[in-house]
PDB file of C-alpha atoms in Angstrom:
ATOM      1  CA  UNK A  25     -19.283   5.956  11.475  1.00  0.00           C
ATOM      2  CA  UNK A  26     -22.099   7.838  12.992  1.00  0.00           C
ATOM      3  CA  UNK A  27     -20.182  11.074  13.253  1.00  0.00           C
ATOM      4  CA  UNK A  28     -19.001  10.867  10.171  1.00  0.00           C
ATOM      5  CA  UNK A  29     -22.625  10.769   8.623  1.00  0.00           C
ATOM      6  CA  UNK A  30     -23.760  13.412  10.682  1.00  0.00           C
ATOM      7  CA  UNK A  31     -21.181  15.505   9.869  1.00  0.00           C
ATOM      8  CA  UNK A  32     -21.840  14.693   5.784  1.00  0.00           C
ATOM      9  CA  UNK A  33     -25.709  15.793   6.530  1.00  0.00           C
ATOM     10  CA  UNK A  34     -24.523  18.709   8.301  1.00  0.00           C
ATOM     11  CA  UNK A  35     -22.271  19.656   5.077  1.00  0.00           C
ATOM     12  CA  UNK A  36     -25.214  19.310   3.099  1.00  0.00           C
ATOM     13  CA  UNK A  37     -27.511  21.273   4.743  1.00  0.00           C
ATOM     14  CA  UNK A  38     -24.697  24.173   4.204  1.00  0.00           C
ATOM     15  CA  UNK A  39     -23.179  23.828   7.872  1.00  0.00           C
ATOM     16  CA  UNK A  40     -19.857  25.107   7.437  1.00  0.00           C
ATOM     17  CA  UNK A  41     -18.526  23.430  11.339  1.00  0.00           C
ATOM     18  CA  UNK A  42     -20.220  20.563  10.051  1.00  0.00           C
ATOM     19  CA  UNK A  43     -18.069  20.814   6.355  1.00  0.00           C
ATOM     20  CA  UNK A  44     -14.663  21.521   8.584  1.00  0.00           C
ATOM     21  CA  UNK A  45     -15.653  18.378  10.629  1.00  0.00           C
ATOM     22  CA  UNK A  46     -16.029  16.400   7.712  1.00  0.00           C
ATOM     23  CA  UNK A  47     -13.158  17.427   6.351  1.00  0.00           C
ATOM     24  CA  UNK A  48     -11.026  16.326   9.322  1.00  0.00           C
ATOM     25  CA  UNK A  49     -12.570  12.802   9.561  1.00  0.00           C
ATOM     26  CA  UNK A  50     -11.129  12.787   5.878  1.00  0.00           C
ATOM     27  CA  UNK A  51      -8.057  14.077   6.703  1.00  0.00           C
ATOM     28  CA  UNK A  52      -6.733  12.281   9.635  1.00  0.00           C
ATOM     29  CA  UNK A  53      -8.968   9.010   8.161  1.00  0.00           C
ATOM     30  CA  UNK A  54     -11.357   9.180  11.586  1.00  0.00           C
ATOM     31  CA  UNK A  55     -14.125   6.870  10.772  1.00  0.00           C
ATOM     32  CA  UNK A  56     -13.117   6.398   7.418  1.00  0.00           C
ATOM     33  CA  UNK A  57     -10.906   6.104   4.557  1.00  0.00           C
ATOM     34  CA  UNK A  58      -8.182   8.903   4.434  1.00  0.00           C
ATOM     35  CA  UNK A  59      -9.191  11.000   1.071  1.00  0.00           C
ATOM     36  CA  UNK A  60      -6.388  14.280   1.568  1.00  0.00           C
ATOM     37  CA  UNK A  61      -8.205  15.804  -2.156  1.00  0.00           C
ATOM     38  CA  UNK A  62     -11.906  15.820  -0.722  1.00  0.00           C
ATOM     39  CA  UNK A  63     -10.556  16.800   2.480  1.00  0.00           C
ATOM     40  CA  UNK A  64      -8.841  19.663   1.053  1.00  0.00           C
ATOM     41  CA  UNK A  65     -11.706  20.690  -0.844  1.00  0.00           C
ATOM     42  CA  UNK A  66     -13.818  20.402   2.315  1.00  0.00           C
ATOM     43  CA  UNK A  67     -11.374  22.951   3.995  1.00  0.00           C
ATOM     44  CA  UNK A  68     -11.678  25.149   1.696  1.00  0.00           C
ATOM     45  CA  UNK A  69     -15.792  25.002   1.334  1.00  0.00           C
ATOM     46  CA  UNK A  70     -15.313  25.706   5.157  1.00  0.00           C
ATOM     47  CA  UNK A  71     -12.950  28.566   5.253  1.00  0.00           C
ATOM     48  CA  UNK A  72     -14.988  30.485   2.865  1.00  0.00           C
ATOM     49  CA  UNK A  73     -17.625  30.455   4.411  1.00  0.00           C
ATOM     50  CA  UNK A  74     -15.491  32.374   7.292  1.00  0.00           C
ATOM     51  CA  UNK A  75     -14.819  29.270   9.676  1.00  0.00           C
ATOM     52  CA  UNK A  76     -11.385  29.856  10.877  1.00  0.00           C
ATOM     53  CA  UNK A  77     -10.226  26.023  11.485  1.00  0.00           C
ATOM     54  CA  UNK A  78     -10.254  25.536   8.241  1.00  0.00           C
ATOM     55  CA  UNK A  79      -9.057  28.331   6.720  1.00  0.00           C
ATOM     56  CA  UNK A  80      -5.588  27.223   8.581  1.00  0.00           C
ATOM     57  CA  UNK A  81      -6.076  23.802   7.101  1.00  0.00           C
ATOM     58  CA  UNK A  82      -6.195  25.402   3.436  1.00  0.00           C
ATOM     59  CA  UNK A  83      -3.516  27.139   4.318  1.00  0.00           C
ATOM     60  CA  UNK A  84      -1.679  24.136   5.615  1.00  0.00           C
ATOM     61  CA  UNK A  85      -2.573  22.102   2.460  1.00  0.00           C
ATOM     62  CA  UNK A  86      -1.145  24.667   0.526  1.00  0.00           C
ATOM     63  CA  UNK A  87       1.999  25.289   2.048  1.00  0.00           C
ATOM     64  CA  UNK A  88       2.739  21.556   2.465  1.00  0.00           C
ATOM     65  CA  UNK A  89       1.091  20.045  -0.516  1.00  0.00           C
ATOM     66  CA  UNK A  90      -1.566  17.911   1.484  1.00  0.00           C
ATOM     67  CA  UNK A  91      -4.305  16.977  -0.879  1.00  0.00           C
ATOM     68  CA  UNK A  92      -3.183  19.899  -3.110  1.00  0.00           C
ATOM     69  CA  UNK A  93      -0.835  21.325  -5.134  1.00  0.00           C
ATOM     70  CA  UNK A  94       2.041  23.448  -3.361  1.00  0.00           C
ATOM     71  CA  UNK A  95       1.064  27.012  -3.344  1.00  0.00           C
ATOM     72  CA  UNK A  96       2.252  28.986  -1.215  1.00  0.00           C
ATOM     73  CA  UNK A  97       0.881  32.031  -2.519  1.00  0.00           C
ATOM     74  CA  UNK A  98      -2.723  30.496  -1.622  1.00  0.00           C
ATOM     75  CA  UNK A  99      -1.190  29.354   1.603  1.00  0.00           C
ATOM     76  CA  UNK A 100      -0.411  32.490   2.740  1.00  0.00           C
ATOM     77  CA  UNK A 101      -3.801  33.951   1.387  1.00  0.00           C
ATOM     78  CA  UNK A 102      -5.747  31.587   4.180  1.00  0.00           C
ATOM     79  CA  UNK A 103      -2.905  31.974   7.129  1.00  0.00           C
TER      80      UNK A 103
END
C-alpha cells in the first residue's frame, strides 16, 4: 500500500516514527505480508533511537518470542 511505502521512505531517510510505523504494518500484516523477524528488527531500529512505541514492542517480542528469540532479560531491558 501507499502507507506502507511511505512509511519504508520514511525509514530510510532515518525517521524513527516512520521505522516504528513500518514495523507495525509488518507486524499486524497491514498492507502487507506479515514478516514478525523484520518487524522485530524494525522495533528495535525504532526504540533505539528513543521512540517509546517501540521500545514496548521489543520488549513485547522478547518476552513473548514474536519474531525473536525469548529473552526476557532483553525484554525487561526495553519495558
Amino acid at each position: 500500500t501507499k502507507a506502507r511505502e511511505w512509511y519504508a521512505k520514511a525509514d530510510a531517510g532515518g525517521d524513527h516514527e516512520g521505522t516504528y510505523n513500518l514495523g507495525l504494518a509488518l507486524d499486524q500484516g497491514l498492507g502487507t505480508d506479515e514478516d514478525l523477524p523484520r518487524a522485530h528488527d524494525l522495533f528495535l531500529k525504532a526504540a533505539r533511537a528513543g521512540n517509546a512505541r517501540a521500545q514496548f514492542q521489543a520488549a513485547r517480542g522478547f518476552h513473548m518470542a514474536r519474531g525473536t528469540a525469548e529473552n526476557f532479560a532483553e525484554a525487561h531491558k526495553w519495558y
